[in-house]
Coordinates of C-alpha atoms in Angstrom, one line a residue:
M1028 CA 0.0 0.0 0.0
N1029 CA 1.4 3.4 -0.9
L1030 CA -1.2 5.6 0.7
E1031 CA -3.3 4.9 3.8
T1032 CA -5.3 6.6 6.4
V1033 CA -6.1 5.4 10.0
E1034 CA -9.1 6.8 11.8
L1035 CA -9.0 10.0 9.8
T1036 CA -11.6 12.5 11.1
K1037 CA -12.6 16.0 10.1
S1038 CA -15.6 18.0 11.4
F1039 CA -17.0 21.4 10.5
G1040 CA -19.0 22.8 13.3
G1041 CA -21.5 20.0 14.2
V1042 CA -21.1 18.1 10.9
T1043 CA -18.6 15.3 10.7
A1044 CA -17.4 15.2 7.0
V1045 CA -14.8 12.4 7.5
D1046 CA -15.6 10.0 10.3
H1047 CA -12.8 7.8 11.5
A1048 CA -11.9 6.7 8.0
T1049 CA -9.4 3.9 7.7
V1050 CA -8.6 3.5 4.0
R1051 CA -5.8 1.7 2.0
F1052 CA -5.3 2.4 -1.6
V1053 CA -3.5 -0.2 -3.9
D1054 CA -0.1 0.9 -5.1
G1055 CA 0.4 0.8 -8.9
K1056 CA -3.3 0.6 -9.6
V1057 CA -6.2 2.9 -10.6
N1058 CA -8.2 3.3 -7.4
G1059 CA -11.7 4.8 -7.4
L1060 CA -13.3 6.6 -4.5
I1061 CA -17.1 6.9 -4.9
G1062 CA -20.1 7.7 -2.8
P1063 CA -23.2 9.9 -2.6
N1064 CA -22.9 13.7 -2.7
G1065 CA -21.9 14.9 0.8
S1066 CA -20.2 11.6 1.7
G1067 CA -16.9 13.3 2.5
K1068 CA -14.8 12.4 -0.6
T1069 CA -13.4 15.8 -1.3
T1070 CA -12.8 16.6 2.3
F1071 CA -10.9 13.3 2.6
F1072 CA -8.8 14.4 -0.4
N1073 CA -8.2 17.8 1.2
C1074 CA -7.0 16.2 4.4
V1075 CA -4.7 13.7 2.6
T1076 CA -3.1 16.4 0.5
G1077 CA -2.6 19.0 3.3
M1078 CA -5.2 21.5 2.1
I1079 CA -6.9 21.2 5.5
K1080 CA -5.8 19.6 8.7
P1081 CA -7.7 16.6 10.1
D1082 CA -9.0 16.8 13.7
S1083 CA -7.6 13.3 14.4
G1084 CA -6.2 10.2 12.8
S1085 CA -3.2 9.9 10.5
V1086 CA -2.1 9.8 6.8
A1087 CA 0.9 7.7 5.7
Y1088 CA 2.5 7.7 2.3
R1089 CA 5.1 5.1 1.5
G1090 CA 5.5 4.3 5.2
K1091 CA 6.0 7.9 6.3
D1092 CA 3.6 10.0 8.4
I1093 CA 2.5 13.0 6.3
T1094 CA -0.5 14.0 8.5
K1095 CA 0.9 17.4 9.4
H1096 CA 2.6 18.2 6.1
A1097 CA 1.6 21.4 4.3
S1098 CA 0.2 20.9 0.8
D1099 CA 3.5 21.8 -0.9
R1100 CA 5.4 19.3 1.2
V1101 CA 2.8 16.6 0.3
A1102 CA 3.4 17.4 -3.4
R1103 CA 7.2 17.1 -2.9
A1104 CA 6.6 13.7 -1.3
G1105 CA 5.1 12.5 -4.6
I1106 CA 1.4 13.2 -4.5
G1107 CA -0.2 15.4 -7.1
R1108 CA -3.9 16.4 -7.3
S1109 CA -6.5 18.1 -9.4
F1110 CA -9.6 19.8 -8.0
Q1111 CA -13.3 19.4 -8.4
L1112 CA -13.5 23.0 -9.7
C1113 CA -10.8 23.4 -12.2
R1114 CA -7.9 25.7 -11.1
V1115 CA -6.0 27.5 -13.8
F1116 CA -4.6 31.0 -14.2
P1117 CA -7.1 32.4 -16.7
R1118 CA -5.0 35.4 -18.0
M1119 CA -1.9 33.4 -18.4
T1120 CA -1.1 31.3 -21.5
V1121 CA -1.2 27.5 -21.5
M1122 CA 2.6 27.4 -21.4
E1123 CA 2.8 29.9 -18.6
N1124 CA 0.3 27.9 -16.5
L1125 CA 2.6 24.8 -16.8
L1126 CA 5.7 26.8 -15.9
V1127 CA 4.0 28.3 -12.9
A1128 CA 3.0 24.7 -11.8
V1129 CA 6.7 23.9 -11.2
R1130 CA 7.8 27.5 -10.1
H1131 CA 5.1 28.1 -7.6
P1132 CA 6.8 30.7 -5.3
S1133 CA 6.0 33.7 -7.5
V1134 CA 5.1 34.9 -10.9
R1135 CA 8.3 36.9 -10.8
T1136 CA 10.2 33.7 -10.7
L1137 CA 8.4 32.6 -13.8
L1138 CA 9.4 35.7 -15.7
R1139 CA 13.0 35.5 -14.5
S1140 CA 13.3 31.9 -15.7
A1141 CA 11.2 32.2 -18.8
D1142 CA 14.2 31.2 -21.0
D1143 CA 14.6 27.8 -19.4
E1144 CA 14.1 25.7 -22.5
H1145 CA 14.3 22.4 -20.7
E1146 CA 11.2 23.1 -18.7
R1147 CA 9.5 24.4 -21.8
E1148 CA 10.2 21.1 -23.5
R1149 CA 8.8 19.2 -20.5
A1150 CA 5.7 21.3 -20.7
R1151 CA 5.3 20.7 -24.4
H1152 CA 5.7 17.0 -23.8
W1153 CA 2.8 17.0 -21.4
L1154 CA 0.7 19.2 -23.6
R1155 CA 1.2 16.7 -26.4
R1156 CA 0.2 13.8 -24.0
V1157 CA -3.0 15.5 -22.9
G1158 CA -3.8 16.6 -26.5
I1159 CA -3.7 20.4 -26.3
D1160 CA -0.2 21.2 -27.6
H1161 CA -1.8 23.3 -30.3
L1162 CA -3.0 25.7 -27.6
E1163 CA 0.4 26.5 -26.1
H1164 CA 0.1 30.2 -26.7
A1165 CA -3.6 30.6 -26.0
E1166 CA -4.8 32.3 -22.8
A1167 CA -6.3 29.7 -20.4
R1168 CA -9.5 31.7 -20.2
N1169 CA -10.1 31.1 -23.9
L1170 CA -10.1 27.3 -23.5
S1171 CA -13.2 25.2 -23.1
Y1172 CA -13.8 23.8 -19.7
G1173 CA -12.7 20.4 -20.8
Q1174 CA -9.5 21.8 -22.2
Q1175 CA -8.9 23.6 -18.9
K1176 CA -9.3 20.2 -17.2
L1177 CA -6.6 18.8 -19.5
L1178 CA -4.4 21.8 -18.8
E1179 CA -4.8 21.3 -15.0
L1180 CA -3.9 17.6 -15.4
A1181 CA -0.8 18.6 -17.4
G1182 CA 0.1 20.9 -14.6
V1183 CA -0.1 18.1 -12.1
L1184 CA 2.1 15.9 -14.3
M1185 CA 4.7 18.6 -14.5
G1186 CA 5.4 17.9 -10.8
D1187 CA 6.2 14.2 -11.7
P1188 CA 4.2 12.7 -8.9
D1189 CA 4.1 9.0 -8.2
T1190 CA 0.5 9.2 -7.0
I1191 CA -2.1 11.3 -8.8
M1192 CA -5.4 12.2 -7.1
L1193 CA -8.1 13.4 -9.4
D1194 CA -11.3 15.0 -8.1
E1195 CA -14.1 14.4 -10.6
P1196 CA -12.0 14.6 -13.8
A1197 CA -15.1 13.8 -15.9
G1198 CA -17.3 16.5 -14.3
G1199 CA -18.6 18.9 -16.9
V1200 CA -16.6 17.3 -19.7
N1201 CA -18.0 16.0 -23.0
P1202 CA -17.9 12.2 -23.8
A1203 CA -15.0 12.6 -26.2
L1204 CA -12.8 14.2 -23.6
I1205 CA -13.9 11.8 -21.0
G1206 CA -12.6 9.0 -23.3
R1207 CA -9.3 10.9 -23.7
I1208 CA -8.8 11.4 -20.0
A1209 CA -9.6 7.7 -19.3
T1210 CA -7.1 6.6 -22.0
L1211 CA -4.4 8.9 -20.6
V1212 CA -5.0 7.6 -17.1
R1213 CA -4.6 4.0 -18.2
E1214 CA -1.4 4.8 -20.2
L1215 CA 0.1 6.7 -17.3
N1216 CA -0.8 3.8 -14.9
E1217 CA 0.9 1.4 -17.2
E1218 CA 4.0 3.7 -17.0
G1219 CA 4.0 3.4 -13.2
K1220 CA 1.7 6.1 -11.9
T1221 CA -0.8 5.2 -9.1
F1222 CA -4.2 6.9 -9.4
I1223 CA -6.9 7.7 -6.8
I1224 CA -10.0 9.1 -8.6
V1225 CA -13.1 10.6 -7.1
E1226 CA -15.8 10.4 -9.8
H1227 CA -19.6 10.2 -10.2
N1228 CA -19.5 8.8 -13.7
M1229 CA -20.0 5.2 -12.8
E1230 CA -19.4 3.9 -16.3
M1231 CA -15.9 5.5 -16.2
V1232 CA -15.2 4.2 -12.7
M1233 CA -16.3 0.6 -13.4
S1234 CA -14.4 0.4 -16.7
L1235 CA -11.2 2.2 -15.6
C1236 CA -10.6 1.4 -12.0
D1237 CA -8.9 -1.7 -10.6
H1238 CA -9.9 -1.1 -7.0
V1239 CA -12.9 0.9 -5.7
V1240 CA -13.5 2.3 -2.2
V1241 CA -17.0 3.4 -1.4
F1242 CA -17.7 6.2 1.1
D1243 CA -21.0 6.9 2.9
R1244 CA -21.4 9.5 5.7
G1245 CA -17.7 10.1 5.9
R1246 CA -16.4 6.6 6.2
P1247 CA -15.7 3.6 3.9
I1248 CA -18.4 1.0 3.7
A1249 CA -17.0 -1.3 1.0
E1250 CA -13.9 -1.8 -1.1
G1251 CA -12.8 -4.2 -3.8
E1252 CA -12.9 -4.8 -7.5
P1253 CA -15.5 -3.0 -9.5
S1254 CA -17.5 -6.2 -10.2
M1255 CA -17.7 -6.9 -6.4
I1256 CA -18.7 -3.3 -5.6
Q1257 CA -21.5 -3.3 -8.2
Q1258 CA -23.1 -6.3 -6.3
D1259 CA -22.4 -5.2 -2.7
P1260 CA -25.8 -4.6 -1.0
R1261 CA -24.3 -1.9 1.2
V1262 CA -23.3 0.0 -1.9
L1263 CA -26.6 -0.5 -3.6
E1264 CA -28.4 0.8 -0.5
A1265 CA -26.2 3.8 0.3
Y1266 CA -25.1 4.9 -3.2
L1267 CA -27.6 3.6 -5.7
G1268 CA -30.6 3.9 -3.4
V1269 CA -31.9 0.4 -4.0

């Protein structure tokens, strides 16, 4: 296991978003994290990646405790993530967005290092991989939402993470782009990347993921291969409402 949590808990006021969640994701595989709206999936992601601090419990990555790490330190440990609401710099070009992704301290650093051809070539490589290399000079605000999602993913890949956490990569994206994202995930997984994907598109989850964890009311209620999850009565009751 490369990423696991033990009794992870986070509350907001009187609402417990993540409730003593003990979860283990499978190294080298595409892991899915599913559950009803409000079941705590994004809060769980935020706790794991240092965006917010859990109230209790622990997060371990490759055998090291990262519970108290800030988000930049989590990223340096080898975990990259995307967000449910796409995060790009709208008035920067596609290329500038990728350079900022690896030069996060300041925009001034970006401008001072703008002649670094090595990083530009790395950026062009990932733009080709996600399929938007023809938009290198376009401002991000002029991209479609699906293209912005691909740009955000390319930015994650610029950090060369071992584990990639994607929060609803198919949300608001047309079927053609969903297919492109799924193909890219599988290719990158075959190249050694581990994925943890929060997603409501069940067709994508069941066809893409090797291992699925199901959340309900802030805690895991089932895990296993997609074929097992689809038949689990706890999942059918909590997630599918049958």
